[in-house]
């Protein structure tokens, strides 16, 4: 019988593992559990929200990326590590059980929603494709309503946008959307573009602390030169339908609160009988779970020792680490099945690229600080290279060219009809079962042998 390998998650980490396993383990039965049929290239989401890219340009189809792997459309909701079984809730809502000889866990992370009054109900994220599309519709809708309103307070409120989080996700989201909204406001006959106000609220003393002081300052200069308010050293205290209150007591009238203040590992990790570190599953340098050599975990969901940095550090949750851990995990799965020695994950960070819209960007490739048009060129070249799928690269490059020639596509697609698009709709935190509940659920699925 062929070995059964189950991969949970179809992102940078999970799809990378399955792709390599197809080559290294030609006889294995590979199943990849994922609620979506695509690998999402998250760094491009702010550009989707800002209409620079259409939503399909930010994804790589799993059926194109993977040839032999069976993609199981659903969400892993519980795992019985002792019995080696994964409980899956299919996209139809039906449960399914997958047995495995080797398991690779790569379910990524979710938006870290903090205990701020009103946040779940009124905040909006930019972590999934649907959220990015909803965000665009919402922001465009605000300008349209402001354009027709005769109430000056309402016009100002709808034209103010508050982004909480000054990491790369928040900065890119604010920078790209600000370009879209100011360009659009010029086209609305009753709207003064000066009414459009963007705020970036950051609890640290600088933007993107991971990139160093200089690039953080360069970024702040670019944002402020465009009129974006950068509020450092403050956080969000509360939000409601019509305002955001900051920790320094200021109340900003707004109907748009975008929350990008960090990520939490997939809640699935906290529902296993295994140790976690800040919610990430603890693994050794060979990516295996202590006490369960048949289970590996990688990407945002795993606390992978950062051997290149040392001192007990774990790898930061970046696409760079997730995609480089994937081949090591695949190699170690195959080594484990063959009874051969495994290898350790060791990777020195190559730096970050941050797209600020138009020809603005900051980047730090190989420790060199870059800003302006050179950084923008490096940023876009890096994204194209990192997609590693010719069709996806062509789609992105042609969309960038179109946007450069004709501006972002500022049309509201109507996604928000019947949905709010707010954070509470995207959490899925209640989906998961602990090991005892997982066992009971699996037991309940066993076909009953008729008596008599
Ligand atoms: C706006 C934004 C910009 C970013 N920009 C950068 C950047 O410029 N550079 C960089 O290095 N990093 C960037 N990141 C971070 C980067 O995207 C993540 O670190 C990376 O996606 C992690 O890869 P992953 O495979 O672990 O998780 P993901 O890419 O999130 O993939 C997780 C996969 O698991 C699936 N899944 C989730 N739960 C389950 C479940 N229970 N069962 C089955 N499947 C499940 C998901 O649907 C998804 O397919 C950015 C993130 C955001 C949000």
Short mmCIF file of C-alpha atoms and ligand atoms in Angstrom, two decimals:
data_model
loop_
_atom_site.label_atom_id
_atom_site.label_comp_id
_atom_site.label_asym_id
_atom_site.label_seq_id
_atom_site.Cartn_x
_atom_site.Cartn_y
_atom_site.Cartn_z
CA UNK A 1 0.00 0.00 0.00
CA UNK A 2 1.32 3.48 -0.83
CA UNK A 3 2.20 5.81 2.03
CA UNK A 4 -0.50 8.36 2.91
CA UNK A 5 0.74 11.93 3.29
CA UNK A 6 -1.70 14.62 4.38
CA UNK A 7 -0.83 18.33 4.09
CA UNK A 8 -3.05 20.86 5.87
CA UNK A 9 -3.07 24.28 4.18
CA UNK A 10 -2.50 25.38 0.59
CA UNK A 11 -0.51 28.56 1.14
CA UNK A 12 3.17 29.29 0.58
CA UNK A 13 4.16 26.50 2.96
CA UNK A 14 1.57 23.78 2.25
CA UNK A 15 1.45 24.04 -1.53
CA UNK A 16 5.26 24.15 -1.63
CA UNK A 17 5.47 20.90 0.36
CA UNK A 18 2.95 19.09 -1.84
CA UNK A 19 4.64 20.26 -5.02
CA UNK A 20 8.01 18.92 -3.94
CA UNK A 21 6.53 15.68 -2.58
CA UNK A 22 4.99 14.96 -5.97
CA UNK A 23 8.53 14.70 -7.32
CA UNK A 24 10.24 13.05 -4.34
CA UNK A 25 7.53 10.53 -3.43
CA UNK A 26 6.01 9.42 -6.76
CA UNK A 27 4.15 6.50 -5.21
CA UNK A 28 2.72 8.29 -2.19
CA UNK A 29 -0.96 9.17 -1.85
CA UNK A 30 -0.78 12.94 -1.25
CA UNK A 31 -3.86 14.80 0.02
CA UNK A 32 -3.87 18.55 0.58
CA UNK A 33 -6.68 19.95 2.73
CA UNK A 34 -7.54 23.56 1.93
CA UNK A 35 -10.78 25.56 2.00
CA UNK A 36 -9.77 27.38 -1.20
CA UNK A 37 -8.62 26.04 -4.58
CA UNK A 38 -5.77 28.54 -4.79
CA UNK A 39 -2.55 29.63 -3.17
CA UNK A 40 -3.03 33.24 -2.14
CA UNK A 41 -0.10 35.58 -2.68
CA UNK A 42 -0.85 37.73 0.37
CA UNK A 43 1.72 40.48 -0.24
CA UNK A 44 -0.40 41.62 -3.21
CA UNK A 45 -3.66 41.96 -1.21
CA UNK A 46 -3.26 45.71 -0.57
CA UNK A 47 -3.06 46.18 -4.34
CA UNK A 48 -6.25 44.13 -4.78
CA UNK A 49 -7.98 46.30 -2.17
CA UNK A 50 -6.79 49.39 -4.05
CA UNK A 51 -7.94 48.19 -7.47
CA UNK A 52 -4.39 48.05 -8.86
CA UNK A 53 -4.81 44.30 -9.37
CA UNK A 54 -7.97 42.28 -10.00
CA UNK A 55 -8.55 39.60 -7.34
CA UNK A 56 -7.61 36.59 -9.56
CA UNK A 57 -4.19 38.14 -10.17
CA UNK A 58 -3.22 37.58 -6.53
CA UNK A 59 -3.71 33.81 -6.60
CA UNK A 60 -2.09 30.75 -8.12
CA UNK A 61 -4.50 27.92 -8.91
CA UNK A 62 -3.74 24.78 -6.88
CA UNK A 63 -4.84 22.53 -9.72
CA UNK A 64 -2.24 24.21 -11.93
CA UNK A 65 0.49 24.19 -9.29
CA UNK A 66 -0.15 20.58 -8.29
CA UNK A 67 -0.56 17.67 -10.69
CA UNK A 68 -0.93 14.49 -8.63
CA UNK A 69 -2.02 15.79 -5.25
CA UNK A 70 -5.69 15.34 -4.38
CA UNK A 71 -6.93 18.69 -3.09
CA UNK A 72 -9.57 18.09 -0.39
CA UNK A 73 -11.81 21.18 -0.36
CA UNK A 74 -12.41 21.84 3.31
CA UNK A 75 -10.95 22.87 6.64
CA UNK A 76 -9.13 20.58 9.09
CA UNK A 77 -11.08 21.10 12.30
CA UNK A 78 -9.41 18.57 14.60
CA UNK A 79 -6.55 16.09 14.72
CA UNK A 80 -6.14 12.90 16.70
CA UNK A 81 -2.36 12.64 16.84
CA UNK A 82 -2.42 9.22 18.55
CA UNK A 83 -4.74 7.60 16.02
CA UNK A 84 -3.15 9.57 13.14
CA UNK A 85 -6.41 10.94 11.79
CA UNK A 86 -7.49 14.36 10.59
CA UNK A 87 -11.11 15.49 10.84
CA UNK A 88 -12.07 17.70 7.91
CA UNK A 89 -15.18 19.78 7.41
CA UNK A 90 -15.77 19.86 3.68
CA UNK A 91 -16.93 23.03 1.93
CA UNK A 92 -20.30 21.28 1.67
CA UNK A 93 -20.43 21.19 5.48
CA UNK A 94 -20.04 17.39 5.62
CA UNK A 95 -17.36 15.84 7.84
CA UNK A 96 -14.62 13.60 6.43
CA UNK A 97 -11.76 11.68 8.08
CA UNK A 98 -8.30 11.30 6.58
CA UNK A 99 -5.81 8.79 7.98
CA UNK A 100 -2.10 9.48 7.49
CA UNK A 101 1.37 8.02 7.78
CA UNK A 102 2.91 11.48 7.60
CA UNK A 103 1.22 14.82 8.32
CA UNK A 104 2.44 18.32 7.46
CA UNK A 105 0.60 21.16 9.20
CA UNK A 106 0.69 24.51 7.38
CA UNK A 107 -2.62 26.28 8.09
CA UNK A 108 -0.98 29.72 8.39
CA UNK A 109 -2.39 32.47 10.56
CA UNK A 110 -5.50 34.55 11.12
CA UNK A 111 -5.93 38.23 11.91
CA UNK A 112 -5.09 38.88 15.55
CA UNK A 113 -8.28 40.45 16.83
CA UNK A 114 -7.64 42.10 20.19
CA UNK A 115 -10.09 42.78 22.95
CA UNK A 116 -10.94 46.32 21.84
CA UNK A 117 -14.59 47.34 22.25
CA UNK A 118 -16.37 47.24 18.88
CA UNK A 119 -13.43 45.82 16.93
CA UNK A 120 -15.03 42.52 15.90
CA UNK A 121 -18.25 44.21 14.91
CA UNK A 122 -16.89 47.27 13.10
CA UNK A 123 -13.28 46.49 12.10
CA UNK A 124 -12.30 45.30 8.63
CA UNK A 125 -9.29 43.15 7.78
CA UNK A 126 -7.10 42.70 4.72
CA UNK A 127 -5.89 39.11 5.23
CA UNK A 128 -8.03 37.12 2.79
CA UNK A 129 -8.97 37.67 -0.83
CA UNK A 130 -12.61 38.19 0.13
CA UNK A 131 -11.67 40.78 2.77
CA UNK A 132 -9.55 42.70 0.25
CA UNK A 133 -12.42 42.69 -2.28
CA UNK A 134 -14.94 43.70 0.40
CA UNK A 135 -12.63 46.45 1.60
CA UNK A 136 -12.42 47.92 -1.87
CA UNK A 137 -16.20 47.88 -2.27
CA UNK A 138 -16.68 49.41 1.16
CA UNK A 139 -14.17 52.23 0.62
CA UNK A 140 -15.56 53.06 -2.82
CA UNK A 141 -19.08 53.03 -1.40
CA UNK A 142 -18.06 55.58 1.25
CA UNK A 143 -16.89 58.04 -1.40
CA UNK A 144 -20.03 57.53 -3.47
CA UNK A 145 -22.29 58.22 -0.49
CA UNK A 146 -20.19 61.22 0.56
CA UNK A 147 -20.54 62.59 -2.97
CA UNK A 148 -24.32 62.63 -2.70
CA UNK A 149 -24.68 63.65 0.96
CA UNK A 150 -25.64 67.21 1.92
CA UNK A 151 -24.53 66.73 5.53
CA UNK A 152 -20.98 68.10 5.93
CA UNK A 153 -20.35 65.91 9.01
CA UNK A 154 -21.35 62.79 7.15
CA UNK A 155 -19.19 63.74 4.15
CA UNK A 156 -16.15 64.21 6.38
CA UNK A 157 -16.81 61.00 8.31
CA UNK A 158 -17.21 58.88 5.20
CA UNK A 159 -14.06 60.34 3.66
CA UNK A 160 -11.89 59.55 6.71
CA UNK A 161 -10.19 56.14 6.77
CA UNK A 162 -8.30 54.77 9.77
CA UNK A 163 -5.76 51.95 9.47
CA UNK A 164 -4.58 50.44 12.76
CA UNK A 165 -1.18 48.75 12.49
CA UNK A 166 2.03 50.27 11.14
CA UNK A 167 3.68 47.04 9.98
CA UNK A 168 4.12 46.32 6.28
CA UNK A 169 0.51 45.13 5.84
CA UNK A 170 -0.98 48.31 7.34
CA UNK A 171 1.43 50.65 5.62
CA UNK A 172 0.90 49.04 2.19
CA UNK A 173 -2.87 49.00 2.64
CA UNK A 174 -3.05 52.67 3.65
CA UNK A 175 -0.56 53.82 0.99
CA UNK A 176 -2.24 52.00 -1.90
CA UNK A 177 -5.82 52.82 -0.92
CA UNK A 178 -4.97 56.47 -0.31
CA UNK A 179 -3.80 56.78 -3.93
CA UNK A 180 -7.02 55.16 -5.16
CA UNK A 181 -9.33 57.33 -3.04
CA UNK A 182 -7.66 60.67 -3.80
CA UNK A 183 -7.64 59.89 -7.54
CA UNK A 184 -11.30 58.91 -7.40
CA UNK A 185 -12.37 61.91 -5.32
CA UNK A 186 -11.08 64.15 -8.12
CA UNK A 187 -13.54 62.51 -10.48
CA UNK A 188 -16.59 63.06 -8.25
CA UNK A 189 -18.22 66.39 -9.05
CA UNK A 190 -19.43 67.14 -5.50
CA UNK A 191 -16.39 65.92 -3.59
CA UNK A 192 -13.40 68.01 -2.55
CA UNK A 193 -10.32 65.70 -2.71
CA UNK A 194 -9.00 67.53 0.37
CA UNK A 195 -11.78 65.87 2.38
CA UNK A 196 -10.17 62.44 1.93
CA UNK A 197 -8.12 61.76 5.06
CA UNK A 198 -6.08 58.66 5.85
CA UNK A 199 -4.63 57.82 9.26
CA UNK A 200 -2.10 55.14 10.16
CA UNK A 201 -2.22 54.36 13.88
CA UNK A 202 0.82 52.54 15.23
CA UNK A 203 1.51 51.66 18.87
CA UNK A 204 5.31 51.47 18.30
CA UNK A 205 7.46 54.58 18.03
CA UNK A 206 8.22 53.90 14.37
CA UNK A 207 6.68 52.30 11.29
CA UNK A 208 7.70 48.75 10.35
CA UNK A 209 10.20 48.32 13.21
CA UNK A 210 11.53 45.12 11.62
CA UNK A 211 12.96 47.09 8.69
CA UNK A 212 15.10 49.39 10.84
CA UNK A 213 14.86 53.10 11.73
CA UNK A 214 15.97 54.51 8.38
CA UNK A 215 13.41 52.78 6.19
CA UNK A 216 10.72 53.37 8.81
CA UNK A 217 11.52 57.11 8.64
CA UNK A 218 11.64 57.07 4.81
CA UNK A 219 8.22 55.42 4.78
CA UNK A 220 6.81 57.96 7.17
CA UNK A 221 8.13 60.81 5.01
CA UNK A 222 6.50 59.34 1.88
CA UNK A 223 3.17 58.83 3.65
CA UNK A 224 3.15 62.30 5.23
CA UNK A 225 4.16 63.96 1.94
CA UNK A 226 0.91 62.56 0.54
CA UNK A 227 -1.10 63.92 3.45
CA UNK A 228 -1.49 60.63 5.35
CA UNK A 229 -1.53 61.20 9.13
CA UNK A 230 0.92 58.91 10.89
CA UNK A 231 0.06 58.57 14.59
CA UNK A 232 2.90 56.84 16.42
CA UNK A 233 2.88 55.58 20.01
CA UNK A 234 -0.92 55.32 20.13
CA UNK A 235 -3.35 52.46 19.80
CA UNK A 236 -7.04 51.90 19.23
CA UNK A 237 -9.17 52.19 22.39
CA UNK A 238 -12.64 51.62 20.91
CA UNK A 239 -14.54 51.70 17.66
CA UNK A 240 -18.21 52.05 16.77
CA UNK A 241 -20.25 52.60 13.64
CA UNK A 242 -19.30 56.25 13.37
CA UNK A 243 -15.94 56.75 15.08
CA UNK A 244 -12.61 55.38 16.25
CA UNK A 245 -11.28 56.42 19.65
CA UNK A 246 -7.50 56.35 20.16
CA UNK A 247 -5.59 55.65 23.36
CA UNK A 248 -4.62 59.35 23.62
CA UNK A 249 -8.32 60.23 23.89
CA UNK A 250 -8.85 61.52 20.35
CA UNK A 251 -12.10 60.53 18.67
CA UNK A 252 -11.89 60.33 14.89
CA UNK A 253 -15.26 60.37 13.13
CA UNK A 254 -15.04 57.56 10.55
CA UNK A 255 -17.01 54.68 9.09
CA UNK A 256 -13.91 52.75 8.06
CA UNK A 257 -11.61 51.08 10.56
CA UNK A 258 -9.07 48.77 8.91
CA UNK A 259 -7.34 46.46 11.38
CA UNK A 260 -3.91 45.12 10.39
CA UNK A 261 -2.27 45.01 13.82
CA UNK A 262 -0.76 41.56 13.66
CA UNK A 263 -1.56 37.91 13.09
CA UNK A 264 -2.20 34.91 15.35
CA UNK A 265 -1.32 31.35 14.38
CA UNK A 266 -4.18 29.21 13.13
CA UNK A 267 -6.43 28.27 16.10
CA UNK A 268 -6.02 24.63 15.00
CA UNK A 269 -2.57 24.62 16.63
CA UNK A 270 -4.04 25.29 20.07
CA UNK A 271 -6.41 22.33 19.73
CA UNK A 272 -3.76 19.60 19.52
CA UNK A 273 -2.19 17.61 22.33
CA UNK A 274 1.14 19.35 21.68
CA UNK A 275 3.12 22.31 23.01
CA UNK A 276 2.71 25.79 21.52
CA UNK A 277 4.75 28.98 21.78
CA UNK A 278 2.56 32.11 21.51
CA UNK A 279 0.03 29.91 19.72
CA UNK A 280 2.51 28.51 17.18
CA UNK A 281 3.11 24.76 17.27
CA UNK A 282 6.53 23.97 18.75
CA UNK A 283 8.77 22.04 16.33
CA UNK A 284 12.44 21.08 16.28
CA UNK A 285 14.98 22.42 13.79
CA UNK A 286 14.02 19.51 11.49
CA UNK A 287 10.41 20.85 11.60
CA UNK A 288 8.97 17.80 13.37
CA UNK A 289 6.74 17.95 16.44
CA UNK A 290 8.54 16.64 19.56
CA UNK A 291 7.24 13.15 20.40
CA UNK A 292 5.57 12.86 16.96
CA UNK A 293 8.27 12.48 14.32
CA UNK A 294 5.56 11.67 11.76
CA UNK A 295 4.07 15.18 12.14
CA UNK A 296 5.78 18.30 10.80
CA UNK A 297 4.64 21.92 11.00
CA UNK A 298 5.83 24.96 9.06
CA UNK A 299 4.98 28.53 8.10
CA UNK A 300 3.09 31.08 10.22
CA UNK A 301 1.49 28.30 12.30
CA UNK A 302 4.80 26.82 13.55
CA UNK A 303 7.46 28.09 15.97
CA UNK A 304 10.44 27.05 13.84
CA UNK A 305 13.83 27.66 15.52
CA UNK A 306 15.70 30.42 13.67
CA UNK A 307 19.15 28.83 13.59
CA UNK A 308 20.58 31.64 11.44
CA UNK A 309 19.78 34.20 14.17
CA UNK A 310 20.33 31.87 17.13
CA UNK A 311 19.72 32.72 20.79
CA UNK A 312 16.47 30.76 20.94
CA UNK A 313 14.80 32.97 18.30
CA UNK A 314 11.99 31.57 16.15
CA UNK A 315 11.46 32.46 12.49
CA UNK A 316 9.18 35.46 11.97
CA UNK A 317 5.85 34.78 10.19
CA UNK A 318 6.84 35.74 6.65
CA UNK A 319 6.22 34.29 3.21
CA UNK A 320 9.95 34.08 2.78
CA UNK A 321 10.36 31.64 5.66
CA UNK A 322 7.17 29.71 4.84
CA UNK A 323 8.21 29.05 1.26
CA UNK A 324 11.77 28.10 2.22
CA UNK A 325 10.64 25.75 4.96
CA UNK A 326 8.47 23.85 2.46
CA UNK A 327 11.25 21.99 0.60
CA UNK A 328 12.97 21.07 3.88
CA UNK A 329 9.70 19.66 5.22
CA UNK A 330 9.15 17.62 2.03
CA UNK A 331 12.71 16.29 2.17
CA UNK A 332 12.26 15.32 5.82
CA UNK A 333 8.93 13.57 5.16
CA UNK A 334 10.63 11.45 2.54
CA UNK A 335 13.68 10.85 4.76
CA UNK A 336 11.37 9.81 7.62
CA UNK A 337 9.53 7.31 5.43
CA UNK A 338 12.86 5.86 4.25
CA UNK A 339 14.31 5.77 7.78
CA UNK A 340 17.07 8.17 6.63
CA UNK A 341 18.42 11.13 8.66
CA UNK A 342 16.49 14.41 8.42
CA UNK A 343 17.99 17.87 7.88
CA UNK A 344 17.63 21.14 9.78
CA UNK A 345 16.01 24.32 8.49
CA UNK A 346 18.47 27.19 8.34
CA UNK A 347 17.85 30.35 6.33
CA UNK A 348 19.21 33.87 6.63
CA UNK A 349 16.54 36.48 5.96
CA UNK A 350 16.96 38.15 2.55
CA UNK A 351 15.11 41.31 3.63
CA UNK A 352 11.72 42.81 2.85
CA UNK A 353 10.05 44.80 0.11
CA UNK A 354 7.21 47.25 0.81
CA UNK A 355 5.03 48.66 -1.96
CA UNK A 356 3.73 52.17 -1.23
CA UNK A 357 1.77 52.51 -4.47
CA UNK A 358 2.70 54.28 -7.71
CA UNK A 359 6.48 54.56 -7.97
CA UNK A 360 6.99 54.65 -4.20
CA UNK A 361 8.42 51.75 -2.23
CA UNK A 362 11.02 50.90 0.40
CA UNK A 363 13.06 47.72 0.37
CA UNK A 364 15.93 46.12 2.20
CA UNK A 365 17.36 43.37 -0.02
CA UNK A 366 20.43 41.69 1.50
CA UNK A 367 20.63 44.40 4.19
CA UNK A 368 20.83 47.33 1.71
CA UNK A 369 18.34 50.17 2.38
CA UNK A 370 16.53 51.28 -0.81
CA UNK A 371 13.70 53.74 -1.36
CA UNK A 372 11.95 55.52 -4.26
CA UNK A 373 11.74 54.24 -7.81
CA UNK A 374 14.69 51.83 -7.42
CA UNK A 375 12.95 50.19 -4.47
CA UNK A 376 9.70 50.09 -6.47
CA UNK A 377 11.48 48.26 -9.31
CA UNK A 378 13.07 45.79 -6.87
CA UNK A 379 9.74 45.27 -5.09
CA UNK A 380 7.82 44.45 -8.25
CA UNK A 381 10.59 42.26 -9.67
CA UNK A 382 10.72 40.35 -6.37
CA UNK A 383 6.94 39.74 -6.33
CA UNK A 384 6.97 38.47 -9.92
CA UNK A 385 9.90 36.16 -9.22
CA UNK A 386 8.36 34.88 -5.97
CA UNK A 387 5.07 33.87 -7.67
CA UNK A 388 6.97 31.23 -9.67
CA UNK A 389 4.00 30.51 -11.94
CA UNK A 390 4.27 31.92 -15.49
CA UNK A 391 0.51 32.46 -15.94
CA UNK A 392 0.20 34.28 -12.61
CA UNK A 393 3.29 36.38 -13.34
CA UNK A 394 1.88 37.40 -16.73
CA UNK A 395 -1.48 38.29 -15.16
CA UNK A 396 0.16 40.51 -12.54
CA UNK A 397 2.58 42.18 -14.97
CA UNK A 398 -0.19 43.03 -17.43
CA UNK A 399 -2.45 44.36 -14.67
CA UNK A 400 0.39 46.60 -13.40
CA UNK A 401 0.92 47.91 -16.92
CA UNK A 402 -2.79 48.65 -17.34
CA UNK A 403 -2.95 50.38 -13.96
CA UNK A 404 0.12 52.48 -14.79
CA UNK A 405 -1.48 53.56 -18.07
CA UNK A 406 -5.11 54.00 -17.01
CA UNK A 407 -5.10 54.18 -13.19
CA UNK A 408 -6.56 51.70 -10.69
CA UNK A 409 -9.88 50.06 -11.43
CA UNK A 410 -12.13 51.98 -9.06
CA UNK A 411 -15.44 50.19 -9.55
CA UNK A 412 -17.56 48.76 -6.79
CA UNK A 413 -18.37 45.15 -7.60
CA UNK A 414 -21.35 44.76 -5.28
CA UNK A 415 -19.80 42.07 -3.07
CA UNK A 416 -21.18 43.68 0.06
CA UNK A 417 -24.81 43.01 -0.84
CA UNK A 418 -26.04 40.72 1.96
CA UNK A 419 -22.67 40.64 3.79
CA UNK A 420 -20.96 43.09 6.12
CA UNK A 421 -17.36 42.15 5.24
CA UNK A 422 -16.35 42.81 8.85
CA UNK A 423 -13.74 40.94 10.93
CA UNK A 424 -16.27 38.75 12.77
CA UNK A 425 -17.17 37.02 9.49
CA UNK A 426 -13.63 35.81 8.84
CA UNK A 427 -12.46 34.47 12.19
CA UNK A 428 -13.48 30.77 12.07
CA UNK A 429 -12.22 30.49 15.65
CA UNK A 430 -15.20 28.39 16.70
CA UNK A 431 -14.57 25.77 14.02
CA UNK A 432 -11.98 23.78 15.92
CA UNK A 433 -12.26 20.75 18.22
CA UNK A 434 -9.89 19.56 20.92
CA UNK A 435 -8.54 15.96 20.71
CA UNK A 436 -11.32 14.41 22.83
CA UNK A 437 -14.06 16.10 20.81
CA UNK A 438 -12.23 15.16 17.60
CA UNK A 439 -12.12 11.50 18.67
CA UNK A 440 -15.80 11.57 19.57
CA UNK A 441 -16.70 13.20 16.25
CA UNK A 442 -14.67 10.64 14.29
CA UNK A 443 -16.20 7.81 16.31
CA UNK A 444 -19.66 9.18 15.48
CA UNK A 445 -18.86 8.99 11.76
CA UNK A 446 -18.04 5.24 11.78
CA UNK A 447 -20.56 3.28 9.72
CA UNK A 448 -22.79 1.28 12.09
CA UNK A 449 -22.90 -2.50 11.53
CA UNK A 450 -26.58 -3.44 11.43
CA UNK A 451 -27.59 -5.86 14.18
CA UNK A 452 -29.39 -9.10 13.65
C1 LIG B 1 -1.29 42.14 3.63
C2 LIG B 1 -0.09 41.23 3.86
C3 LIG B 1 1.11 41.52 3.24
C4 LIG B 1 2.22 40.65 3.44
N1 LIG B 1 3.41 40.96 2.82
C5 LIG B 1 4.47 40.15 2.98
C6 LIG B 1 5.70 40.41 2.31
O1 LIG B 1 5.83 41.40 1.59
N2 LIG B 1 6.73 39.53 2.50
C7 LIG B 1 6.61 38.42 3.29
O2 LIG B 1 7.59 37.63 3.41
N3 LIG B 1 5.46 38.14 3.95
C8 LIG B 1 4.39 38.97 3.81
N4 LIG B 1 3.22 38.70 4.47
C9 LIG B 1 3.16 37.51 5.36
C10 LIG B 1 2.96 36.26 4.55
O3 LIG B 1 1.89 36.42 3.67
C11 LIG B 1 2.75 35.04 5.45
O4 LIG B 1 3.85 34.94 6.33
C12 LIG B 1 2.63 33.78 4.63
O5 LIG B 1 1.45 33.83 3.85
C13 LIG B 1 2.64 32.52 5.51
O6 LIG B 1 2.53 31.39 4.70
P1 LIG B 1 1.76 30.09 5.23
O7 LIG B 1 1.80 29.10 4.12
O8 LIG B 1 2.27 29.70 6.56
O9 LIG B 1 0.28 30.58 5.46
P2 LIG B 1 -0.77 31.12 4.39
O10 LIG B 1 -0.10 31.68 3.20
O11 LIG B 1 -1.69 32.01 5.16
O12 LIG B 1 -1.54 29.81 3.96
C14 LIG B 1 -2.32 29.09 4.88
C15 LIG B 1 -3.22 28.17 4.09
O13 LIG B 1 -3.90 27.29 4.95
C16 LIG B 1 -5.29 27.32 4.68
N5 LIG B 1 -5.96 26.99 5.93
C17 LIG B 1 -6.17 27.75 7.02
N6 LIG B 1 -6.77 27.05 7.99
C18 LIG B 1 -6.92 25.81 7.51
C19 LIG B 1 -7.47 24.62 8.05
N7 LIG B 1 -7.97 24.59 9.28
N8 LIG B 1 -7.49 23.52 7.27
C20 LIG B 1 -6.97 23.54 6.02
N9 LIG B 1 -6.42 24.64 5.47
C21 LIG B 1 -6.40 25.75 6.22
C22 LIG B 1 -5.55 28.72 4.17
O14 LIG B 1 -6.75 28.79 3.44
C23 LIG B 1 -4.31 28.91 3.30
O15 LIG B 1 -4.47 28.25 2.08
C24 LIG B 1 2.10 39.52 4.28
C25 LIG B 1 0.88 39.25 4.90
C26 LIG B 1 -0.21 40.09 4.69
C27 LIG B 1 -1.52 39.77 5.37
#
